[in-house]
Coordinates of N, CA and C in Angstrom, one line a residue:
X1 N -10.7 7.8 -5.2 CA -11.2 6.6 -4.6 C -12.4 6.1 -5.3
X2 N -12.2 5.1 -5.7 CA -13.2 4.3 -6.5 C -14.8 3.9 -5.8
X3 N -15.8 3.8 -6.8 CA -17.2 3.6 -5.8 C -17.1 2.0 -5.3
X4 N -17.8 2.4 -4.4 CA -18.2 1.2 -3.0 C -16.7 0.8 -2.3
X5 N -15.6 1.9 -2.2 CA -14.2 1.2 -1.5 C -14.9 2.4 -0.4
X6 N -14.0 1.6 0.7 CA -14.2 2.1 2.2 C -12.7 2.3 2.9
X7 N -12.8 3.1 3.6 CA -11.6 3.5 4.9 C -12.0 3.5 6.6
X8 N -11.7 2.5 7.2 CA -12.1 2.1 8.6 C -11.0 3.5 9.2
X9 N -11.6 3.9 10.5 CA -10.8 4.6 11.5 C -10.0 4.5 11.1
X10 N -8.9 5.8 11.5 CA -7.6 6.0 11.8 C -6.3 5.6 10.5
X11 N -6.9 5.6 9.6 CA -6.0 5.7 8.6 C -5.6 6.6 8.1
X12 N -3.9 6.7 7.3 CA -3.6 7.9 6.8 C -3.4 7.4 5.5
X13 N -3.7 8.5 4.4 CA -3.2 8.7 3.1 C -2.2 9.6 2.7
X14 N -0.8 9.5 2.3 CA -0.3 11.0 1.8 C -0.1 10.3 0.6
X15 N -0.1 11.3 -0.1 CA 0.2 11.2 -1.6 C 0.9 12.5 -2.3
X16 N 1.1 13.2 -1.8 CA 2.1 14.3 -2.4 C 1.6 14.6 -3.6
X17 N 2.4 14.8 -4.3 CA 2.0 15.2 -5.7 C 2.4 14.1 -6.5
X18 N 2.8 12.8 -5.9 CA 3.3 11.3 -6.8 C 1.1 10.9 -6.8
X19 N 0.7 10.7 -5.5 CA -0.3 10.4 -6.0 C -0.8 8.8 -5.2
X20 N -2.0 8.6 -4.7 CA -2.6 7.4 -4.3 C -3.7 7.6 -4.9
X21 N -3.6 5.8 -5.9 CA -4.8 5.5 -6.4 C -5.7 4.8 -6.0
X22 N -7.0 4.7 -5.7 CA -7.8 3.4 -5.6 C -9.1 3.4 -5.8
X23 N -8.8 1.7 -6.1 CA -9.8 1.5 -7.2 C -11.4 1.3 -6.7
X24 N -12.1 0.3 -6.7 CA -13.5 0.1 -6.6 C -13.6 -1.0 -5.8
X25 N -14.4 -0.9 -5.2 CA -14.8 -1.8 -4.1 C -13.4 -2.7 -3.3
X26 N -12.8 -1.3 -2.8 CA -11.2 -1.7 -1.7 C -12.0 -1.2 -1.0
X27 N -11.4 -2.4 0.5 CA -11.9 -2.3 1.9 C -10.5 -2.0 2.3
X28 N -10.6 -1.2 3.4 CA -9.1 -0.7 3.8 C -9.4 -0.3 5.5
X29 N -8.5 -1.2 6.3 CA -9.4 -1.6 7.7 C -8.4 -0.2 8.2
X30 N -8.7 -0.4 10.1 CA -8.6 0.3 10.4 C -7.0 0.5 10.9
X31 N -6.3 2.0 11.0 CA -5.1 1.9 11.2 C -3.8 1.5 10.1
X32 N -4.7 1.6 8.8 CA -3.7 1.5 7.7 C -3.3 3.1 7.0
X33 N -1.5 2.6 6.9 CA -0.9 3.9 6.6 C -0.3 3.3 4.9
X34 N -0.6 4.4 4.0 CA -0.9 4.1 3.1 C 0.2 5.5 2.4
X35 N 1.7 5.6 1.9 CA 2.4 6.6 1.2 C 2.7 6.8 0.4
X36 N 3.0 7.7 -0.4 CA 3.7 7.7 -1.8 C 5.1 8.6 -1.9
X37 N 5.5 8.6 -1.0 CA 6.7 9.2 -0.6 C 7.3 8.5 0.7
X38 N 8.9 9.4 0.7 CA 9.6 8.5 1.4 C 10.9 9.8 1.7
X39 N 11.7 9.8 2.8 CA 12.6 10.6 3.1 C 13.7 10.7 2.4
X40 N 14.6 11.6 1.7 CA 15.7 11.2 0.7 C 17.1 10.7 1.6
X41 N 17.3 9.9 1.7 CA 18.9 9.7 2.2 C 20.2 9.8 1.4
X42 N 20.0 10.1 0.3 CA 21.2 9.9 -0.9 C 22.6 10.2 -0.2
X43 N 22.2 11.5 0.4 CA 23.9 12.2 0.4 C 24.0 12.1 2.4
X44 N 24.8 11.8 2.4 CA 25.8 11.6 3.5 C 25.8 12.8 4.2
X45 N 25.8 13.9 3.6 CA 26.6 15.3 4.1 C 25.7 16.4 4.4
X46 N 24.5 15.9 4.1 CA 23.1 16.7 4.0 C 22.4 15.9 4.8
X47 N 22.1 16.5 6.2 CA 21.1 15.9 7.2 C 20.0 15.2 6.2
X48 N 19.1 14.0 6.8 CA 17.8 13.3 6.0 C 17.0 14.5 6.1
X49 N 16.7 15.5 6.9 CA 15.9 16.0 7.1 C 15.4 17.7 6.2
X50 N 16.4 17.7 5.4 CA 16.7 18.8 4.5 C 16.7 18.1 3.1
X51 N 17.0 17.0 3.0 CA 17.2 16.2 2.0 C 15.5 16.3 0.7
X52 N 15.5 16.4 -0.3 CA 14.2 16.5 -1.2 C 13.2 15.2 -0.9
X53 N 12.0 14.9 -0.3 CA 11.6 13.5 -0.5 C 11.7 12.8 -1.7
X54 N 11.4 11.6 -1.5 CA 11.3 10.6 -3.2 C 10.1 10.5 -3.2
X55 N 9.3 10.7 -4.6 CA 8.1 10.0 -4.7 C 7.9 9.0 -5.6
X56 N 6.7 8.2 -5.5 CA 5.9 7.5 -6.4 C 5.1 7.2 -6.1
X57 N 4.3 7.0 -6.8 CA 2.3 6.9 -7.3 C 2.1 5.8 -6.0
X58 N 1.5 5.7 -5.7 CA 1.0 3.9 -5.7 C -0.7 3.8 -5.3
X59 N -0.8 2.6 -6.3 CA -2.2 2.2 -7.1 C -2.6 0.7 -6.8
X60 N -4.0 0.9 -5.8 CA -4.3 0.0 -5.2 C -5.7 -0.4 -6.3
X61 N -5.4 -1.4 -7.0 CA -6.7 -1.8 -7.7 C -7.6 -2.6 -7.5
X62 N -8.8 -2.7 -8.0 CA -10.4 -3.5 -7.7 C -10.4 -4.2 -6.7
X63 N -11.3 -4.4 -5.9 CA -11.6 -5.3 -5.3 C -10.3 -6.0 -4.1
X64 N -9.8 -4.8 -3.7 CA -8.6 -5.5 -2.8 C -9.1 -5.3 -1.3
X65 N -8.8 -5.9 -0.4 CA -8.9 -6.4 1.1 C -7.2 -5.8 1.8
X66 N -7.5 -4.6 2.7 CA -6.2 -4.6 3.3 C -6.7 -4.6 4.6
X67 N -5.5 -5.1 5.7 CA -6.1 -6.0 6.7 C -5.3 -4.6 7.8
X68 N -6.3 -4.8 8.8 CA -5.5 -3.8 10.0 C -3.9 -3.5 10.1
X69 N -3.6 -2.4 10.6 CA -2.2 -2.1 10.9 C -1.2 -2.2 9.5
X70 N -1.8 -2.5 8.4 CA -0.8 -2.3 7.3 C -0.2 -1.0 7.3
X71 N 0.9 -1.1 6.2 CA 1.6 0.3 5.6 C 2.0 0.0 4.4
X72 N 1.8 0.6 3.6 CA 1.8 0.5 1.6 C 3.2 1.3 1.5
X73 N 4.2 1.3 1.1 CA 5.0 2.1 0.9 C 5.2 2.7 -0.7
X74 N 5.6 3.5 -1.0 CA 5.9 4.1 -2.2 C 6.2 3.2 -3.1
X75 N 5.5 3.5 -4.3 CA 6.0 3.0 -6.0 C 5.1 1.7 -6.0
X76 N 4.3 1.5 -4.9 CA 3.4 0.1 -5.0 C 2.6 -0.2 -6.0
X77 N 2.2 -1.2 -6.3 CA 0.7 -1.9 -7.3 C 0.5 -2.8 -6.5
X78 N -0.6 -2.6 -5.9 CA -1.4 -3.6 -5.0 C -2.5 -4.4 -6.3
X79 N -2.4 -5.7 -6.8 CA -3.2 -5.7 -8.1 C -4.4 -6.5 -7.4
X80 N -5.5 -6.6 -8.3 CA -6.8 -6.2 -8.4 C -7.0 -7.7 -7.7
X81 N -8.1 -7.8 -6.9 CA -8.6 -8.9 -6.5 C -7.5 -9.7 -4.6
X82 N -7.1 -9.2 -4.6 CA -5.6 -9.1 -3.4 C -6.2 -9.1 -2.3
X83 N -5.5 -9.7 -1.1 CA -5.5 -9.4 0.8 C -4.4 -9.5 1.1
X84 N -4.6 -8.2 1.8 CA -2.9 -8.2 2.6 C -3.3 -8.4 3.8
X85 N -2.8 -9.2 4.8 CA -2.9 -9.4 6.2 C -2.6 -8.3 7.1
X86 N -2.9 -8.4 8.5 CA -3.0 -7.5 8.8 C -1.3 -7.3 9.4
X87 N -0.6 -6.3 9.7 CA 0.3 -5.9 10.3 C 1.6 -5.9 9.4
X88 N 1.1 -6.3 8.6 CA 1.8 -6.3 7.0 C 2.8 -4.9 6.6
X89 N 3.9 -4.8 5.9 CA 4.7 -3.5 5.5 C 5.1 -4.4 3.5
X90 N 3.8 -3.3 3.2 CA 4.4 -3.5 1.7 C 5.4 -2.7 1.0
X91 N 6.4 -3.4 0.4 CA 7.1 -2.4 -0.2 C 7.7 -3.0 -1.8
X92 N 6.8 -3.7 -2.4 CA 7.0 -4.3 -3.6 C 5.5 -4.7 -4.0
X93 N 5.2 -4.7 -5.5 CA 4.3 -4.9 -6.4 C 3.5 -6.5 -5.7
X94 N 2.3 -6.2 -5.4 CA 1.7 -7.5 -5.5 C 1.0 -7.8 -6.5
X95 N 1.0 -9.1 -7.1 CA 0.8 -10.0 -8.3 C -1.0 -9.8 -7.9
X96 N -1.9 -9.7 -8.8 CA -3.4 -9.9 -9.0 C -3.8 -11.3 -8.2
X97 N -4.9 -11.3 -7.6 CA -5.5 -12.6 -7.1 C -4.2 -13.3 -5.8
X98 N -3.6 -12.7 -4.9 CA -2.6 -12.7 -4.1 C -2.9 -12.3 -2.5
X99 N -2.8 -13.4 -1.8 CA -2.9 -13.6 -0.8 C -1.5 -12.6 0.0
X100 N -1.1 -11.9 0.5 CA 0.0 -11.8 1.4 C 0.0 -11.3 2.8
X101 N 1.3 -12.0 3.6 CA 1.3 -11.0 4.7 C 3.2 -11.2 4.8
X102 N 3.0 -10.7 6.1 CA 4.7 -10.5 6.6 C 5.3 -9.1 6.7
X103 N 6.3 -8.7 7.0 CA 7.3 -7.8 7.0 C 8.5 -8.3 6.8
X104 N 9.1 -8.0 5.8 CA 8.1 -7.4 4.6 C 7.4 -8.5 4.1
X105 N 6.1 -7.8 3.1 CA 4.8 -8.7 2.7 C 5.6 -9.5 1.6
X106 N 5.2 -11.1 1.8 CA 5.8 -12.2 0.8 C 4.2 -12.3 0.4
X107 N 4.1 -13.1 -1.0 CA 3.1 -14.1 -1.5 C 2.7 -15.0 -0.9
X108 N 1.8 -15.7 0.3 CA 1.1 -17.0 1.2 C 1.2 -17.4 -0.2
X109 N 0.0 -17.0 -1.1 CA -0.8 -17.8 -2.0 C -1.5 -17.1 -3.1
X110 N -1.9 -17.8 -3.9 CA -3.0 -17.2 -5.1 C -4.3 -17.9 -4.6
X111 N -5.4 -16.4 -5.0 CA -6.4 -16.9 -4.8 C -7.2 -17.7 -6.4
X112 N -6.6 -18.1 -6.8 CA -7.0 -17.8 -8.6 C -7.0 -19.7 -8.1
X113 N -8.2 -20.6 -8.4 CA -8.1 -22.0 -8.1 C -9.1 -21.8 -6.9
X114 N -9.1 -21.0 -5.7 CA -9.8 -21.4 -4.7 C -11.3 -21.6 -4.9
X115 N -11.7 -22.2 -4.1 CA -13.2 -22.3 -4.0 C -14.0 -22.0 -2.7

């Protein structure tokens, strides 16, 4: 965790051995779940619960804003300068200077232009 980023109440990190990155001056509010792993479902014939997890990294860079009640899911890039709204479920790469929310999280906007 990078200097001056912060973690409000009640948030979780796992990172397994895939790994959660973050960068420098991320605010990360309260009640955000944040993973790098995920349950294997591949095979049919093998309860989920015996199944190997999946991992991947995910790497929240510079200066990002995540808003209450999020969840990051595996293999993420949260890019540098970003807000994710609150109640948000990421599960795909956000573009640098990017506004988003939803379930799943779409692009609002760029912040690249505002004033």
């Amino acid at each position: 965790m990078g200097a001056g980023s912060s973690i409000a109440q009640n948030g979780s990190i796992g990172g397994w051995d895939a790994g959660v990155f973050i960068g420098r001056d991320v605010m990360i509010a309260p009640n955000v779940v944040i993973v790098a792993f995920d349950h294997g479902i591949a095979s049919l014939d093998i309860p989920m619960v015996q199944q190997a997890n999946v991992e991947a990294a995910v790497h929240i860079e510079d200066d990002v804003w995540i808003g209450a009640n999020v969840t990051i899911g595996k293999g993420v890039r949260v890019g540098k300068g970003s807000i994710i709204g609150a109640n948000s479920y990421v599960n795909r790469d956000i573009p640098p200077y990017s506004i988003v929310g939803g379930v799943p999280a779409k692009v609002i906007k760029s912040r690249i232009g505002d004033e």
